[in-house]
PDB file of C-alpha atoms in Angstrom:
ATOM      1  CA  MET A   1     120.021 308.271  87.610  1.00 44.00           C
ATOM      2  CA  LYS A   2     119.106 309.158  83.968  1.00 48.00           C
ATOM      3  CA  ARG A   3     122.843 310.406  83.455  1.00 48.00           C
ATOM      4  CA  CYS A   4     124.128 307.152  85.020  1.00 40.00           C
ATOM      5  CA  ILE A   5     122.121 305.010  82.633  1.00 45.00           C
ATOM      6  CA  SER A   6     123.151 307.179  79.683  1.00 45.00           C
ATOM      7  CA  LEU A   7     126.687 306.933  80.746  1.00 40.00           C
ATOM      8  CA  LEU A   8     126.467 303.116  80.982  1.00 40.00           C
ATOM      9  CA  LEU A   9     125.105 302.959  77.309  1.00 43.00           C
ATOM     10  CA  VAL A  10     127.759 305.453  76.295  1.00 42.00           C
ATOM     11  CA  CYS A  11     130.570 303.246  77.753  1.00 40.00           C
ATOM     12  CA  ILE A  12     129.252 299.916  76.379  1.00 47.00           C
ATOM     13  CA  LEU A  13     128.982 301.462  73.014  1.00 45.00           C
ATOM     14  CA  THR A  14     132.684 302.933  73.297  1.00 46.00           C
ATOM     15  CA  ILE A  15     133.968 299.443  74.421  1.00 45.00           C
ATOM     16  CA  GLY A  16     132.511 297.726  71.781  1.00 47.00           C
ATOM     17  CA  VAL A  17     133.614 300.220  69.046  1.00 44.00           C
ATOM     18  CA  LEU A  18     137.160 300.301  70.795  1.00 43.00           C
ATOM     19  CA  SER A  19     137.326 296.061  70.700  1.00 46.00           C
ATOM     20  CA  SER A  20     136.290 295.972  67.119  1.00 46.00           C
ATOM     21  CA  CYS A  21     139.324 297.565  65.753  1.00 47.00           C
ATOM     22  CA  GLY A  22     140.925 295.091  63.395  1.00 43.00           C
ATOM     23  CA  LYS A  23     137.848 292.937  63.226  1.00 44.00           C
ATOM     24  CA  LEU A  24     136.253 294.482  60.122  1.00 41.00           C
ATOM     25  CA  PRO A  25     135.363 291.105  58.798  1.00 42.00           C
ATOM     26  CA  ALA A  26     132.670 290.935  61.129  1.00 44.00           C
ATOM     27  CA  PHE A  27     131.002 293.652  59.122  1.00 44.00           C
ATOM     28  CA  THR A  28     130.751 291.818  55.779  1.00 45.00           C
ATOM     29  CA  SER A  29     127.767 289.627  57.000  1.00 59.00           C
ATOM     30  CA  MET A  30     126.168 292.514  58.832  1.00 68.00           C
ATOM     31  CA  PRO A  31     123.102 293.773  57.018  1.00 74.00           C
ATOM     32  CA  PHE A  32     122.128 297.503  56.792  1.00 85.00           C
ATOM     33  CA  ASN A  33     118.521 296.573  57.387  1.00 90.00           C
ATOM     34  CA  GLY A  34     115.607 294.063  56.366  1.00 94.00           C
ATOM     35  CA  ASP A  35     115.818 290.304  57.638  1.00 96.00           C
ATOM     36  CA  ILE A  36     118.879 289.855  59.666  1.00 95.00           C
ATOM     37  CA  SER A  37     120.408 286.942  61.448  1.00 95.00           C
ATOM     38  CA  PHE A  38     122.388 287.887  64.630  1.00 96.00           C
ATOM     39  CA  HIS A  39     123.882 285.022  66.357  1.00 96.00           C
ATOM     40  CA  ALA A  40     121.150 282.659  67.045  1.00 97.00           C
ATOM     41  CA  ILE A  41     118.044 284.749  66.332  1.00 97.00           C
ATOM     42  CA  THR A  42     116.641 286.292  63.467  1.00 97.00           C
ATOM     43  CA  LEU A  43     114.437 289.579  63.112  1.00 97.00           C
ATOM     44  CA  THR A  44     113.212 292.305  60.711  1.00 97.00           C
ATOM     45  CA  VAL A  45     114.676 295.851  60.790  1.00 97.00           C
ATOM     46  CA  ASP A  46     112.333 298.395  59.031  1.00 96.00           C
ATOM     47  CA  GLU A  47     113.989 299.695  55.840  1.00 96.00           C
ATOM     48  CA  LYS A  48     113.923 303.205  57.190  1.00 97.00           C
ATOM     49  CA  PHE A  49     116.917 302.137  59.889  1.00 97.00           C
ATOM     50  CA  ILE A  50     120.285 301.872  58.574  1.00 96.00           C
ATOM     51  CA  ARG A  51     122.994 300.202  60.363  1.00 96.00           C
ATOM     52  CA  ASP A  52     125.804 302.328  61.930  1.00 96.00           C
ATOM     53  CA  SER A  53     129.093 300.481  61.347  1.00 92.00           C
ATOM     54  CA  THR A  54     130.933 302.969  63.451  1.00 95.00           C
ATOM     55  CA  GLN A  55     129.001 301.977  66.426  1.00 95.00           C
ATOM     56  CA  SER A  56     128.186 298.210  65.618  1.00 96.00           C
ATOM     57  CA  THR A  57     130.605 295.181  66.649  1.00 96.00           C
ATOM     58  CA  ALA A  58     130.032 291.545  66.582  1.00 95.00           C
ATOM     59  CA  ASP A  59     128.019 291.533  69.593  1.00 97.00           C
ATOM     60  CA  LEU A  60     126.275 294.789  69.502  1.00 98.00           C
ATOM     61  CA  TRP A  61     124.471 296.034  66.215  1.00 97.00           C
ATOM     62  CA  VAL A  62     123.178 299.613  66.080  1.00 97.00           C
ATOM     63  CA  PHE A  63     120.418 300.663  63.617  1.00 98.00           C
ATOM     64  CA  GLU A  64     119.489 304.379  63.231  1.00 97.00           C
ATOM     65  CA  HIS A  65     117.033 306.505  61.718  1.00 97.00           C
ATOM     66  CA  GLY A  66     116.689 310.434  61.481  1.00 96.00           C
ATOM     67  CA  ASN A  67     120.135 311.173  62.821  1.00 96.00           C
ATOM     68  CA  TYR A  68     119.479 309.132  65.886  1.00 97.00           C
ATOM     69  CA  SER A  69     115.743 310.415  66.338  1.00 97.00           C
ATOM     70  CA  GLU A  70     115.120 306.696  66.616  1.00 97.00           C
ATOM     71  CA  TYR A  71     117.739 303.878  66.940  1.00 98.00           C
ATOM     72  CA  ILE A  72     117.509 300.128  67.290  1.00 98.00           C
ATOM     73  CA  ILE A  73     120.124 298.090  69.536  1.00 98.00           C
ATOM     74  CA  ILE A  74     120.421 294.462  69.284  1.00 98.00           C
ATOM     75  CA  SER A  75     123.198 292.847  71.721  1.00 98.00           C
ATOM     76  CA  LYS A  76     124.090 289.419  73.041  1.00 98.00           C
ATOM     77  CA  LYS A  77     126.118 288.624  76.084  1.00 97.00           C
ATOM     78  CA  ALA A  78     127.260 285.309  77.375  1.00 96.00           C
ATOM     79  CA  ILE A  79     125.815 284.348  80.728  1.00 95.00           C
ATOM     80  CA  ASP A  80     126.788 281.805  83.372  1.00 91.00           C
ATOM     81  CA  SER A  81     123.732 281.671  85.324  1.00 91.00           C
ATOM     82  CA  ASP A  82     120.257 280.040  84.537  1.00 92.00           C
ATOM     83  CA  THR A  83     117.515 281.976  82.694  1.00 93.00           C
ATOM     84  CA  THR A  84     115.555 282.681  85.760  1.00 93.00           C
ATOM     85  CA  THR A  85     118.493 284.128  87.951  1.00 95.00           C
ATOM     86  CA  THR A  86     119.623 285.990  84.699  1.00 95.00           C
ATOM     87  CA  LEU A  87     116.117 287.461  84.001  1.00 98.00           C
ATOM     88  CA  GLN A  88     115.277 288.061  87.644  1.00 97.00           C
ATOM     89  CA  SER A  89     118.470 289.920  88.358  1.00 96.00           C
ATOM     90  CA  TYR A  90     118.014 292.104  85.117  1.00 97.00           C
ATOM     91  CA  LEU A  91     114.492 293.063  86.343  1.00 98.00           C
ATOM     92  CA  GLU A  92     115.683 293.947  89.882  1.00 98.00           C
ATOM     93  CA  TYR A  93     118.437 296.254  88.292  1.00 96.00           C
ATOM     94  CA  LEU A  94     115.923 298.132  86.113  1.00 96.00           C
ATOM     95  CA  THR A  95     113.287 298.535  88.794  1.00 95.00           C
ATOM     96  CA  GLU A  96     115.972 299.924  91.239  1.00 95.00           C
ATOM     97  CA  SER A  97     117.021 302.207  88.319  1.00 91.00           C
ATOM     98  CA  GLY A  98     113.424 303.573  88.359  1.00 91.00           C
ATOM     99  CA  ILE A  99     112.688 301.790  84.769  1.00 94.00           C
ATOM    100  CA  GLU A 100     109.365 300.139  84.526  1.00 95.00           C
ATOM    101  CA  ALA A 101     109.908 296.547  83.901  1.00 98.00           C
ATOM    102  CA  GLU A 102     108.184 292.994  84.223  1.00 98.00           C
ATOM    103  CA  ILE A 103     108.784 289.271  83.237  1.00 98.00           C
ATOM    104  CA  LYS A 104     106.324 288.197  80.641  1.00 98.00           C
ATOM    105  CA  PRO A 105     106.109 285.242  78.331  1.00 98.00           C
ATOM    106  CA  PHE A 106     108.033 285.518  75.175  1.00 98.00           C
ATOM    107  CA  LEU A 107     108.760 283.204  72.418  1.00 96.00           C
ATOM    108  CA  ASP A 108     108.953 279.452  74.172  1.00 93.00           C
ATOM    109  CA  GLY A 109     110.014 281.244  77.475  1.00 96.00           C
ATOM    110  CA  GLU A 110     110.085 284.263  79.369  1.00 97.00           C
ATOM    111  CA  ALA A 111     111.575 287.958  79.011  1.00 98.00           C
ATOM    112  CA  VAL A 112     112.116 290.976  80.665  1.00 98.00           C
ATOM    113  CA  PHE A 113     110.157 293.990  78.940  1.00 98.00           C
ATOM    114  CA  SER A 114     111.101 297.285  80.081  1.00 98.00           C
ATOM    115  CA  SER A 115     109.976 300.966  79.107  1.00 96.00           C
ATOM    116  CA  GLY A 116     110.840 304.345  80.273  1.00 94.00           C
ATOM    117  CA  THR A 117     112.353 307.675  79.376  1.00 91.00           C
ATOM    118  CA  ILE A 118     116.004 308.183  79.104  1.00 86.00           C
ATOM    119  CA  ASN A 119     117.436 311.579  78.194  1.00 88.00           C
ATOM    120  CA  ASP A 120     114.122 312.804  77.096  1.00 92.00           C
ATOM    121  CA  MET A 121     113.673 309.795  74.751  1.00 95.00           C
ATOM    122  CA  TYR A 122     111.068 307.164  75.073  1.00 96.00           C
ATOM    123  CA  CYS A 123     112.841 303.458  75.370  1.00 97.00           C
ATOM    124  CA  GLN A 124     111.544 299.997  75.247  1.00 98.00           C
ATOM    125  CA  GLU A 125     113.517 296.694  75.270  1.00 98.00           C
ATOM    126  CA  VAL A 126     113.054 293.198  75.466  1.00 98.00           C
ATOM    127  CA  VAL A 127     115.776 290.831  76.965  1.00 98.00           C
ATOM    128  CA  PHE A 128     115.510 286.960  76.796  1.00 98.00           C
ATOM    129  CA  VAL A 129     117.960 284.157  77.138  1.00 97.00           C
ATOM    130  CA  HIS A 130     118.699 281.477  74.356  1.00 96.00           C
ATOM    131  CA  ASP A 131     121.513 279.343  73.605  1.00 93.00           C
ATOM    132  CA  GLY A 132     123.598 280.198  76.730  1.00 94.00           C
ATOM    133  CA  ALA A 133     123.337 284.073  76.128  1.00 97.00           C
ATOM    134  CA  SER A 134     121.152 286.934  76.954  1.00 97.00           C
ATOM    135  CA  TYR A 135     119.576 288.957  73.752  1.00 98.00           C
ATOM    136  CA  ALA A 136     118.306 292.310  74.153  1.00 98.00           C
ATOM    137  CA  VAL A 137     116.566 294.215  71.467  1.00 98.00           C
ATOM    138  CA  SER A 138     115.864 298.099  72.274  1.00 98.00           C
ATOM    139  CA  LEU A 139     113.975 300.561  70.408  1.00 98.00           C
ATOM    140  CA  ARG A 140     114.832 304.052  71.425  1.00 98.00           C
ATOM    141  CA  GLY A 141     112.633 307.104  70.214  1.00 97.00           C
ATOM    142  CA  GLY A 142     110.177 304.883  68.582  1.00 94.00           C
ATOM    143  CA  THR A 143     106.420 304.140  69.516  1.00 96.00           C
ATOM    144  CA  GLU A 144     104.831 301.171  71.440  1.00 96.00           C
ATOM    145  CA  ASP A 145     103.546 300.172  68.131  1.00 97.00           C
ATOM    146  CA  ALA A 146     106.775 300.095  66.265  1.00 97.00           C
ATOM    147  CA  PHE A 147     108.429 298.299  69.080  1.00 98.00           C
ATOM    148  CA  ASN A 148     105.726 295.554  69.045  1.00 98.00           C
ATOM    149  CA  GLU A 149     106.244 295.302  65.235  1.00 98.00           C
ATOM    150  CA  LEU A 150     109.932 294.849  65.855  1.00 98.00           C
ATOM    151  CA  ILE A 151     109.871 292.266  68.411  1.00 98.00           C
ATOM    152  CA  SER A 152     106.897 290.380  66.793  1.00 98.00           C
ATOM    153  CA  THR A 153     109.608 289.333  64.225  1.00 98.00           C
ATOM    154  CA  ILE A 154     112.102 288.084  66.563  1.00 98.00           C
ATOM    155  CA  GLN A 155     112.732 284.211  66.128  1.00 97.00           C
ATOM    156  CA  LYS A 156     115.112 281.711  67.574  1.00 94.00           C
ATOM    157  CA  SER A 157     117.221 280.056  65.043  1.00 89.00           C
TER     158      SER A 157
END
């Protein structure tokens, strides 16, 4: 199961990189860290992380630290269902995959919070719906305190 999730993540990153060919102007407004605006949200990425432009696309930003001993993934995906259906479907997918997840209040609505170990790396994620899209903010390899600090900076714009 861990391999399946890892393979899915690699496929998503590879597709994102390949689809970004010829779209370099999207990177000109993508900050390396600090206070960032990502589509319809804002958040603060700690200065120890740096954006990996080889893995980032317009809808997927990757920030790494310590040669990927820790990394942050921020992504956006358009949805065509309501918030409740989107979050419930994602919750079911995660729990069926053996990942601990729950829906909790977040910002002015609800979000799926998940945590688990993937490829010997502790991973945490929040997924919420805003402005017709689902947003995911993930911390791989960090601590719960670092994750909580990161998500406490998220705001809808």
